Short mmCIF file of C-alpha atoms and ligand atoms in Angstrom, two decimals:
data_model
loop_
_atom_site.label_atom_id
_atom_site.label_comp_id
_atom_site.label_asym_id
_atom_site.label_seq_id
_atom_site.Cartn_x
_atom_site.Cartn_y
_atom_site.Cartn_z
CA MET A 2 -56.56 23.94 11.79
CA LYS A 3 -56.79 27.58 12.60
CA GLN A 4 -53.45 28.84 11.36
CA ASP A 5 -53.74 32.21 13.07
CA LEU A 6 -53.63 30.63 16.50
CA ILE A 7 -50.66 28.44 15.91
CA GLN A 8 -47.37 29.94 14.97
CA VAL A 9 -46.30 27.76 12.09
CA THR A 10 -42.57 27.22 11.86
CA SER A 11 -40.77 27.70 8.58
CA THR A 12 -39.98 24.05 7.81
CA ALA A 13 -43.11 23.39 5.77
CA SER A 14 -42.11 22.46 2.26
CA ALA A 15 -43.67 24.50 -0.46
CA GLY A 16 -44.89 23.49 -3.84
CA THR A 17 -47.63 20.95 -3.30
CA SER A 18 -50.97 22.48 -3.94
CA THR A 19 -54.16 21.79 -2.07
CA HIS A 20 -56.12 19.29 -4.06
CA ARG A 21 -59.84 19.86 -3.58
CA ALA A 22 -62.17 22.76 -3.82
CA THR A 23 -62.69 24.65 -0.59
CA GLY A 24 -65.69 23.33 1.31
CA ALA A 25 -65.64 19.98 -0.50
CA LEU A 26 -66.09 16.90 1.63
CA VAL A 27 -63.24 14.57 2.41
CA ALA A 28 -65.41 12.24 4.50
CA SER A 29 -69.07 11.86 5.30
CA VAL A 30 -70.22 9.62 8.13
CA ARG A 31 -73.90 8.66 7.98
CA ASP A 32 -75.85 6.72 10.63
CA LEU A 33 -72.74 4.84 11.68
CA SER A 34 -73.53 2.15 14.25
CA VAL A 35 -70.90 -0.05 15.84
CA HIS A 36 -72.01 -2.49 18.49
CA PHE A 37 -70.18 -5.02 20.65
CA ASP A 38 -71.58 -8.41 21.47
CA THR A 39 -71.02 -9.08 25.16
CA LYS A 40 -72.44 -11.59 27.65
CA ALA A 41 -74.50 -8.79 29.16
CA GLY A 42 -76.01 -7.82 25.79
CA SER A 43 -75.22 -5.65 22.79
CA VAL A 44 -73.15 -2.55 23.68
CA HIS A 45 -74.25 0.26 21.36
CA ALA A 46 -70.89 2.04 21.49
CA VAL A 47 -71.63 4.11 18.38
CA ASP A 48 -75.31 4.47 17.56
CA GLY A 49 -76.42 6.35 14.47
CA VAL A 50 -73.56 8.82 14.27
CA SER A 51 -73.45 11.32 11.38
CA PHE A 52 -70.99 14.11 10.63
CA ASP A 53 -68.92 15.50 7.77
CA ILE A 54 -65.27 16.38 7.50
CA ARG A 55 -64.51 19.07 4.96
CA ASP A 56 -61.43 19.51 2.91
CA GLY A 57 -58.58 21.09 4.82
CA GLU A 58 -60.51 21.62 8.04
CA THR A 59 -59.85 20.41 11.55
CA LEU A 60 -62.93 18.85 13.09
CA GLY A 61 -62.79 18.34 16.85
CA LEU A 62 -64.57 15.33 18.34
CA VAL A 63 -65.15 15.77 22.08
CA GLY A 64 -67.02 13.96 24.81
CA GLU A 65 -66.54 12.13 28.06
CA THR A 66 -64.64 8.89 28.37
CA GLY A 67 -66.43 5.87 26.90
CA CYS A 68 -68.76 7.89 24.68
CA GLY A 69 -67.50 6.24 21.45
CA LYS A 70 -64.88 8.63 20.05
CA SER A 71 -62.16 6.03 19.49
CA VAL A 72 -64.57 3.42 18.12
CA THR A 73 -65.82 6.04 15.64
CA ALA A 74 -62.24 6.92 14.67
CA ARG A 75 -61.14 3.31 14.28
CA SER A 76 -64.15 2.59 12.08
CA PHE A 77 -62.65 4.83 9.37
CA LEU A 78 -59.86 2.29 8.96
CA ARG A 79 -62.01 -0.75 9.83
CA LEU A 80 -59.82 -1.39 12.85
CA VAL A 81 -62.59 -2.36 15.26
CA ALA A 82 -62.05 -6.06 16.02
CA THR A 83 -64.94 -8.11 14.66
CA PRO A 84 -66.00 -10.02 16.71
CA PRO A 85 -66.80 -8.78 19.32
CA GLY A 86 -67.47 -5.61 17.28
CA ILE A 87 -70.17 -5.46 14.63
CA TYR A 88 -70.55 -2.75 12.02
CA ALA A 89 -74.28 -2.64 12.59
CA GLY A 90 -75.21 0.04 10.08
CA GLY A 91 -74.40 3.22 8.23
CA ARG A 92 -71.55 4.21 5.94
CA ILE A 93 -68.37 6.27 5.86
CA ASP A 94 -67.84 7.84 2.45
CA PHE A 95 -64.31 8.97 1.71
CA TRP A 96 -63.10 11.11 -1.19
CA SER A 97 -59.37 10.55 -1.78
CA SER A 98 -57.40 13.31 -3.50
CA GLU A 99 -56.73 10.95 -6.43
CA ALA A 100 -60.43 10.17 -6.86
CA GLN A 101 -61.23 13.87 -6.73
CA GLU A 102 -58.61 14.73 -9.32
CA ALA A 103 -59.87 11.96 -11.61
CA GLY A 104 -63.43 13.20 -11.16
CA GLY A 105 -64.37 10.04 -9.26
CA GLY A 106 -66.83 9.67 -6.42
CA PRO A 107 -66.32 8.50 -2.86
CA VAL A 108 -65.75 4.97 -1.59
CA ASN A 109 -67.62 3.56 1.39
CA LEU A 110 -64.84 2.63 3.82
CA LEU A 111 -67.07 0.05 5.50
CA THR A 112 -67.61 -2.00 2.35
CA ILE A 113 -64.54 -1.65 0.11
CA ALA A 114 -62.40 -4.75 -0.48
CA ASP A 115 -59.58 -5.47 1.96
CA ASP A 116 -56.84 -4.69 -0.58
CA GLU A 117 -58.45 -1.31 -1.30
CA MET A 118 -58.56 -0.61 2.42
CA LEU A 119 -54.87 -1.50 2.70
CA GLU A 120 -54.13 1.11 0.02
CA ILE A 121 -56.04 3.77 1.93
CA ARG A 122 -54.77 2.88 5.40
CA GLY A 123 -51.62 4.78 6.22
CA ASN A 124 -51.56 6.21 2.72
CA ARG A 125 -54.66 8.38 2.18
CA ILE A 126 -55.85 8.16 5.80
CA ALA A 127 -53.33 8.11 8.64
CA MET A 128 -54.12 7.68 12.29
CA ILE A 129 -52.31 8.62 15.46
CA PHE A 130 -53.61 6.16 18.04
CA GLN A 131 -54.57 6.95 21.59
CA ASP A 132 -52.55 3.96 22.83
CA PRO A 133 -49.16 3.99 21.06
CA SER A 134 -47.99 0.69 22.55
CA LYS A 135 -50.56 -1.29 20.56
CA ALA A 136 -49.87 0.50 17.29
CA LEU A 137 -46.18 -0.35 16.82
CA ASN A 138 -44.84 -3.72 15.66
CA PRO A 139 -42.80 -5.14 18.59
CA ALA A 140 -40.65 -7.27 16.24
CA LEU A 141 -39.35 -4.42 14.05
CA SER A 142 -36.90 -1.67 14.95
CA ILE A 143 -38.29 1.86 14.90
CA GLY A 144 -36.04 2.68 11.93
CA ASP A 145 -37.39 -0.24 9.89
CA GLN A 146 -41.02 0.61 10.75
CA LEU A 147 -40.62 4.20 9.68
CA ALA A 148 -38.60 3.25 6.60
CA GLU A 149 -41.61 1.28 5.37
CA VAL A 150 -43.63 4.48 5.22
CA PHE A 151 -41.09 6.07 2.90
CA PHE A 152 -40.77 2.95 0.77
CA GLN A 153 -44.54 2.71 0.43
CA HIS A 154 -45.52 6.33 0.08
CA ARG A 155 -42.53 8.44 -0.85
CA SER A 156 -40.37 6.27 -3.11
CA ASN A 157 -39.70 9.19 -5.48
CA GLU A 158 -37.82 11.02 -2.73
CA LEU A 159 -35.64 7.95 -2.18
CA LEU A 160 -34.64 7.89 -5.82
CA ALA A 161 -33.97 11.63 -6.14
CA PRO A 162 -30.29 11.54 -4.97
CA LEU A 163 -29.54 8.80 -7.51
CA GLY A 164 -30.02 11.22 -10.39
CA PRO A 165 -31.80 10.50 -13.69
CA ASN A 166 -31.87 7.11 -15.44
CA VAL A 167 -32.25 4.99 -12.33
CA PRO A 168 -32.43 1.30 -13.38
CA MET A 169 -35.87 -0.29 -13.09
CA ILE A 170 -34.57 -2.85 -10.58
CA VAL A 171 -33.63 0.00 -8.21
CA ARG A 172 -36.97 1.73 -8.80
CA ARG A 173 -38.71 -1.50 -7.84
CA ALA A 174 -36.55 -1.74 -4.72
CA ALA A 175 -37.60 1.79 -3.74
CA ARG A 176 -41.21 0.65 -3.89
CA GLN A 177 -40.40 -2.59 -2.02
CA GLU A 178 -41.45 -4.62 -5.02
CA SER A 179 -38.21 -6.62 -5.42
CA GLY A 180 -38.30 -10.37 -5.66
CA GLN A 181 -35.66 -12.59 -4.04
CA PHE A 182 -33.47 -12.70 -7.16
CA GLU A 183 -33.60 -8.91 -7.52
CA ARG A 184 -32.55 -8.50 -3.90
CA ILE A 185 -29.44 -10.62 -4.54
CA VAL A 186 -28.56 -8.62 -7.67
CA LEU A 187 -28.88 -5.39 -5.69
CA GLN A 188 -26.13 -6.58 -3.33
CA LEU A 189 -23.66 -6.98 -6.19
CA PRO A 190 -21.73 -4.34 -8.15
CA PRO A 191 -22.60 -2.16 -9.98
CA LEU A 192 -25.99 -1.74 -8.26
CA ARG A 193 -24.73 -2.21 -4.72
CA SER A 194 -23.63 1.41 -4.38
CA LYS A 195 -26.98 2.72 -5.66
CA ALA A 196 -28.89 0.45 -3.24
CA ALA A 197 -26.68 1.62 -0.36
CA LYS A 198 -27.21 5.27 -1.33
CA MET A 199 -30.96 4.71 -1.35
CA ARG A 200 -30.87 3.07 2.08
CA ALA A 201 -28.82 6.01 3.39
CA GLN A 202 -31.43 8.37 1.96
CA VAL A 203 -34.20 6.43 3.73
CA ASP A 204 -32.30 6.62 7.00
CA ASP A 205 -31.83 10.38 6.58
CA LEU A 206 -35.53 10.89 5.91
CA VAL A 207 -36.51 8.73 8.88
CA ALA A 208 -34.09 10.56 11.17
CA GLY A 209 -35.46 13.88 9.87
CA ALA A 210 -39.07 12.82 10.50
CA LEU A 211 -38.19 11.80 14.06
CA ALA A 212 -36.20 14.98 14.66
CA GLU A 213 -39.28 17.01 13.66
CA THR A 214 -41.08 15.63 16.69
CA GLN A 215 -38.15 16.75 18.87
CA ILE A 216 -37.36 13.22 19.91
CA PRO A 217 -33.85 13.20 21.37
CA ASN A 218 -31.13 11.36 19.44
CA PRO A 219 -33.17 10.10 16.46
CA ARG A 220 -30.42 7.78 15.17
CA ARG A 221 -30.33 5.91 18.47
CA ILE A 222 -34.14 5.71 18.53
CA MET A 223 -34.11 4.23 15.01
CA ALA A 224 -32.03 1.29 16.27
CA SER A 225 -34.40 0.73 19.23
CA TYR A 226 -37.42 -1.55 19.49
CA PRO A 227 -40.81 -0.33 20.80
CA HIS A 228 -40.42 -1.96 24.24
CA GLU A 229 -37.29 0.12 24.81
CA LEU A 230 -39.16 3.44 24.49
CA SER A 231 -41.35 5.38 26.91
CA GLY A 232 -45.03 6.03 26.08
CA GLY A 233 -44.30 9.64 25.07
CA MET A 234 -41.49 8.55 22.76
CA LYS A 235 -43.65 5.89 21.14
CA GLN A 236 -46.33 8.50 20.61
CA ARG A 237 -43.82 10.73 18.82
CA VAL A 238 -42.73 7.82 16.61
CA LEU A 239 -46.38 7.29 15.63
CA ILE A 240 -46.80 10.98 14.93
CA ALA A 241 -43.70 10.98 12.71
CA GLN A 242 -45.07 7.90 10.93
CA ALA A 243 -48.51 9.44 10.35
CA LEU A 244 -47.18 12.77 9.12
CA ALA A 245 -44.64 11.14 6.79
CA CYS A 246 -47.48 9.56 4.78
CA ASN A 247 -48.76 12.90 3.47
CA PRO A 248 -52.35 11.74 4.06
CA ASP A 249 -55.57 13.34 2.81
CA LEU A 250 -57.12 12.76 6.23
CA LEU A 251 -55.30 12.55 9.54
CA ILE A 252 -57.18 11.08 12.47
CA ALA A 253 -55.52 12.13 15.70
CA ASP A 254 -56.95 10.33 18.73
CA GLU A 255 -55.74 12.20 21.81
CA PRO A 256 -52.35 12.56 20.10
CA THR A 257 -50.64 14.74 22.66
CA THR A 258 -52.11 13.51 25.94
CA ALA A 259 -48.89 11.73 26.93
CA LEU A 260 -46.63 14.64 25.98
CA ASP A 261 -45.56 17.74 27.84
CA VAL A 262 -46.77 21.17 26.77
CA THR A 263 -43.73 22.23 24.72
CA ILE A 264 -43.71 19.00 22.72
CA GLN A 265 -47.48 19.34 22.33
CA ALA A 266 -47.00 22.75 20.72
CA ARG A 267 -44.42 21.30 18.34
CA ILE A 268 -46.73 18.45 17.33
CA LEU A 269 -49.59 20.85 16.70
CA ASN A 270 -47.29 22.92 14.54
CA LEU A 271 -46.32 19.83 12.56
CA ILE A 272 -49.97 19.04 11.92
CA ALA A 273 -50.62 22.65 10.92
CA GLU A 274 -47.69 22.50 8.50
CA LEU A 275 -49.05 19.34 6.97
CA GLN A 276 -52.39 21.06 6.46
CA GLN A 277 -50.74 24.05 4.83
CA ARG A 278 -48.65 21.89 2.56
CA LEU A 279 -51.25 19.37 1.43
CA GLY A 280 -54.64 20.67 2.52
CA THR A 281 -54.91 17.66 4.82
CA SER A 282 -58.12 17.39 6.81
CA VAL A 283 -57.86 16.46 10.47
CA LEU A 284 -60.25 14.69 12.82
CA TYR A 285 -58.92 15.75 16.20
CA ILE A 286 -60.18 13.80 19.21
CA SER A 287 -59.50 15.38 22.55
CA HIS A 288 -60.68 15.80 26.11
CA ASP A 289 -59.02 19.18 26.25
CA LEU A 290 -61.69 21.68 25.31
CA SER A 291 -59.45 24.70 25.57
CA LEU A 292 -57.13 23.09 23.04
CA VAL A 293 -60.05 22.17 20.77
CA ARG A 294 -61.24 25.75 20.94
CA GLU A 295 -57.81 26.90 19.79
CA ILE A 296 -57.15 24.51 16.94
CA CYS A 297 -60.46 23.27 15.52
CA ASP A 298 -62.56 24.90 12.82
CA ARG A 299 -65.67 22.93 13.79
CA VAL A 300 -66.60 20.70 16.69
CA ALA A 301 -68.80 17.62 17.08
CA VAL A 302 -69.90 16.79 20.61
CA MET A 303 -70.49 13.11 21.36
CA TYR A 304 -72.42 11.63 24.25
CA ALA A 305 -73.16 7.95 24.94
CA GLY A 306 -72.63 6.81 21.35
CA ARG A 307 -74.41 9.74 19.69
CA ILE A 308 -73.52 13.11 18.24
CA VAL A 309 -75.55 15.62 20.25
CA GLU A 310 -74.30 18.88 18.74
CA THR A 311 -72.12 20.08 15.89
CA GLY A 312 -71.15 23.57 14.85
CA ARG A 313 -68.42 25.98 13.95
CA THR A 314 -66.10 26.30 16.92
CA VAL A 315 -66.85 29.97 17.31
CA ASP A 316 -70.64 29.36 17.34
CA LEU A 317 -70.46 26.37 19.60
CA PHE A 318 -68.40 28.14 22.22
CA ARG A 319 -70.41 31.36 21.94
CA GLN A 320 -73.76 29.64 22.14
CA PRO A 321 -73.72 25.96 23.06
CA LEU A 322 -77.26 24.64 22.50
CA HIS A 323 -77.21 21.19 24.07
CA PRO A 324 -77.27 21.00 27.88
CA TYR A 325 -74.40 18.50 27.75
CA THR A 326 -72.28 20.85 25.65
CA ARG A 327 -73.05 23.61 28.14
CA SER A 328 -71.85 21.42 31.00
CA LEU A 329 -68.63 20.79 29.13
CA MET A 330 -68.17 24.48 28.36
CA SER A 331 -68.75 25.51 31.93
CA ALA A 332 -65.80 23.33 32.87
CA ILE A 333 -63.35 25.32 30.75
CA PRO A 334 -61.01 27.19 33.03
CA SER A 335 -60.62 30.94 32.73
CA SER A 336 -57.46 32.59 31.43
CA THR A 337 -56.22 32.97 34.98
CA SER A 338 -56.64 29.34 35.96
CA GLU A 339 -54.77 26.26 34.86
CA ARG A 340 -55.77 24.58 31.58
CA GLY A 341 -58.13 21.78 32.50
CA ARG A 342 -59.93 18.78 31.18
CA LEU A 343 -63.60 17.98 31.22
CA ALA A 344 -64.83 18.66 34.74
CA ALA A 345 -66.96 16.07 36.43
CA ILE A 346 -70.63 16.39 35.52
CA ALA A 347 -73.05 15.06 38.11
CA GLY A 348 -74.17 11.50 37.38
CA THR A 349 -72.64 8.95 35.07
CA VAL A 350 -72.83 8.05 31.39
CA PRO A 351 -75.75 5.62 30.98
CA GLU A 352 -75.41 1.95 30.22
CA LEU A 353 -74.93 1.44 26.47
CA ILE A 354 -76.32 -2.10 26.56
CA ASP A 355 -79.51 -2.39 24.48
CA PRO A 356 -80.53 1.25 25.14
CA GLN A 357 -84.22 2.18 25.05
CA PRO A 358 -85.53 5.18 23.09
CA SER A 359 -84.88 8.32 25.14
CA CYS A 360 -82.48 11.19 25.35
CA ARG A 361 -79.39 9.51 26.73
CA PHE A 362 -78.54 12.59 28.78
CA HIS A 363 -81.90 12.72 30.56
CA SER A 364 -80.72 11.27 33.88
CA ARG A 365 -78.18 14.09 34.19
CA CYS A 366 -80.02 16.91 32.49
CA PRO A 367 -81.46 19.73 34.60
CA TYR A 368 -84.07 20.43 31.89
CA ALA A 369 -85.34 16.86 31.41
CA LEU A 370 -89.10 16.28 31.08
CA GLU A 371 -91.19 13.21 30.46
CA VAL A 372 -90.75 13.38 26.70
CA CYS A 373 -86.98 13.20 27.16
CA ARG A 374 -87.31 9.82 28.92
CA GLU A 375 -89.44 8.30 26.18
CA VAL A 376 -88.49 9.79 22.83
CA ASP A 377 -85.11 9.97 21.09
CA PRO A 378 -84.47 13.61 20.21
CA ARG A 379 -83.85 14.15 16.49
CA PHE A 380 -80.78 15.96 15.28
CA LEU A 381 -82.02 19.25 13.87
CA ARG A 382 -80.22 22.10 12.18
CA HIS A 383 -80.71 25.42 13.97
CA ASP A 384 -78.45 27.48 11.81
CA VAL A 385 -76.63 26.89 8.55
CA ASP A 386 -73.84 25.13 10.34
CA HIS A 387 -75.16 24.48 13.83
CA GLY A 388 -77.21 21.40 14.72
CA VAL A 389 -78.39 19.84 17.98
CA ALA A 390 -80.32 16.78 19.19
CA CYS A 391 -82.43 18.03 22.11
CA HIS A 392 -86.18 18.25 22.63
CA GLY A 393 -85.60 21.67 24.14
CA HIS A 394 -84.83 22.89 20.64
CA ASP A 395 -87.52 20.93 18.80
CA ASP A 396 -90.66 22.37 17.40
CA PRO A 397 -93.07 21.03 20.08
CA THR A 398 -95.87 20.57 17.58
CA ASP A 399 -93.73 17.97 15.75
CA LEU A 400 -94.00 15.82 18.87
CA GLY A 401 -97.73 16.30 19.22
CA LEU A 402 -97.16 18.44 22.30
CA ARG A 403 -98.16 21.90 23.39
CA PRO A 404 -95.36 24.47 23.49
CA GLY A 405 -95.25 24.45 27.30
CA ASP A 406 -94.76 20.67 27.44
CA VAL A 407 -91.11 20.74 26.42
CA PRO A 408 -88.28 22.27 28.36
CA THR A 409 -87.31 25.77 27.38
CA LEU A 410 -83.59 26.17 27.75
CA GLU A 411 -82.15 29.18 29.49
CA PRO A 412 -80.03 31.45 27.32
CA ALA A 413 -76.72 29.76 26.74
CA ILE A 414 -73.68 30.80 28.67
CA GLN A 415 -71.43 33.28 26.89
N1 ATP B 18 -64.00 -4.72 22.54
C1 ATP B 18 -65.02 -4.14 23.21
N2 ATP B 18 -65.96 -4.87 23.81
C2 ATP B 18 -66.99 -4.30 24.48
N3 ATP B 18 -67.16 -2.96 24.57
C3 ATP B 18 -66.25 -2.19 23.98
C4 ATP B 18 -65.13 -2.72 23.27
N4 ATP B 18 -64.39 -1.68 22.79
C5 ATP B 18 -65.02 -0.55 23.19
N5 ATP B 18 -66.13 -0.86 23.90
C6 ATP B 18 -67.07 0.08 24.53
O1 ATP B 18 -67.38 1.07 23.58
C7 ATP B 18 -67.60 2.31 24.24
C8 ATP B 18 -66.86 3.39 23.52
O2 ATP B 18 -65.47 3.21 23.69
P1 ATP B 18 -64.40 4.24 23.10
O3 ATP B 18 -63.06 3.63 23.29
O4 ATP B 18 -64.77 4.60 21.73
O5 ATP B 18 -64.58 5.49 24.05
P2 ATP B 18 -63.85 6.90 23.99
O6 ATP B 18 -64.90 7.93 23.80
O7 ATP B 18 -62.75 6.86 23.01
O8 ATP B 18 -63.30 7.04 25.48
P3 ATP B 18 -61.89 7.66 26.00
O9 ATP B 18 -62.10 9.13 26.06
O10 ATP B 18 -61.72 7.05 27.35
O11 ATP B 18 -60.81 7.24 25.06
C9 ATP B 18 -67.19 2.11 25.69
O12 ATP B 18 -68.35 1.95 26.47
C10 ATP B 18 -66.39 0.86 25.66
O13 ATP B 18 -66.52 0.16 26.87
S1 SF4 B 19 -83.63 16.17 25.19
FE1 SF4 B 19 -84.35 16.65 27.24
S2 SF4 B 19 -82.99 15.48 28.61
FE2 SF4 B 19 -82.05 15.54 26.62
S3 SF4 B 19 -80.66 17.24 26.71
FE3 SF4 B 19 -82.54 18.02 25.81
S4 SF4 B 19 -83.74 18.79 27.53
FE4 SF4 B 19 -82.11 17.51 28.38
MG1 MG B 20 -60.70 6.92 23.12
#
């Protein structure tokens, strides 16, 4: 996240170093395809998507509704329901900080064993979901749900107030590893007071995590159940939960859409603090291009299940290459107008059921020619860090065409 554009508050804890070399990859998505079997046919929601997320960076993923952003995000944690979903191809390589430090390679998140995925989920990769109501357990109080994060990921902090020489049985309790007999022993003297102190410490940490999101009256919220909270409050609980994990990668799917602007600023600061403290990488999904421009280091533009352009934010906004990206950019309001979302672009996103080879934007593209209706454009690099999938930027001879046969794009808007 671009630190210079967000005033980071002073609460970030110091001491933890960033863990990977600058520019190293934290995740690499290659040819990811996720389809859905429906009565009408196979919906190619994500179709051959490739992009990288680098260590410590914020990558923005933008595109119109239904273009596959959430399905892509959920694939990192294998949270697409199968069936009807099918992981139809590709891989998502992930380098955890531990693997990096041990000199290990990446794991493919699509093929690792379920218990390995459980270790990564919420621990090395945390996600703030677009729909908070589906992400919280309705049967557990908010306090208990958040406490689990600290038990699972930050047990050392729970033991700190107990001083040195903490008995093993208490250590196991802090990691939620106690058996039934151990739980009984912990309720009896002399361990009862230590167990109570640890529980008080958990409650303090949970209340602190909630307070960071500026949720009013955290102690009351901790005693509440999800159905008792508004959408915005649930979203803040999820944000507190995700940030408390100290993840290597945070996937934020429209995390602040339900929140007002002042809370949004606070949440963005919290994410920026996390990045400063741990070097966390962020995949930030948003409809709000002016926000993406402010906070993202690089941007990937998605259309109808495909990535159509990627680049450094500064390059992409200075010179968008893909006609779709240009349409999105032209919708950004000026400094004198109200912050806006993606403006309507003439036409609609095409049907994703059993798509034929073609540029998927051709029915809406002012530059479309015959070749665009018949041939999938390849994703080509036009600069070190700027790539686009559009025949207008191809070398025409690669397609067996004369130079005049392909559309020449007008200079990009500034
Ligand atoms: N369970 C499902 N069955 C069939 N199609 C699905 C299913 N889940 C998602 N899809 C389809 O996958 C496509 C991509 O959906 P996705 O939720 O990723 O879009 P999105 O880009 O996140 O949109 P938004 O901006 O509205 O959140 C859509 O066309 C959607 O209808
Ligand atoms: S490939 Fe053709 S239709 Fe598609 S965006 Fe480029 S010019 Fe337009
Ligand atoms: Mg979505």
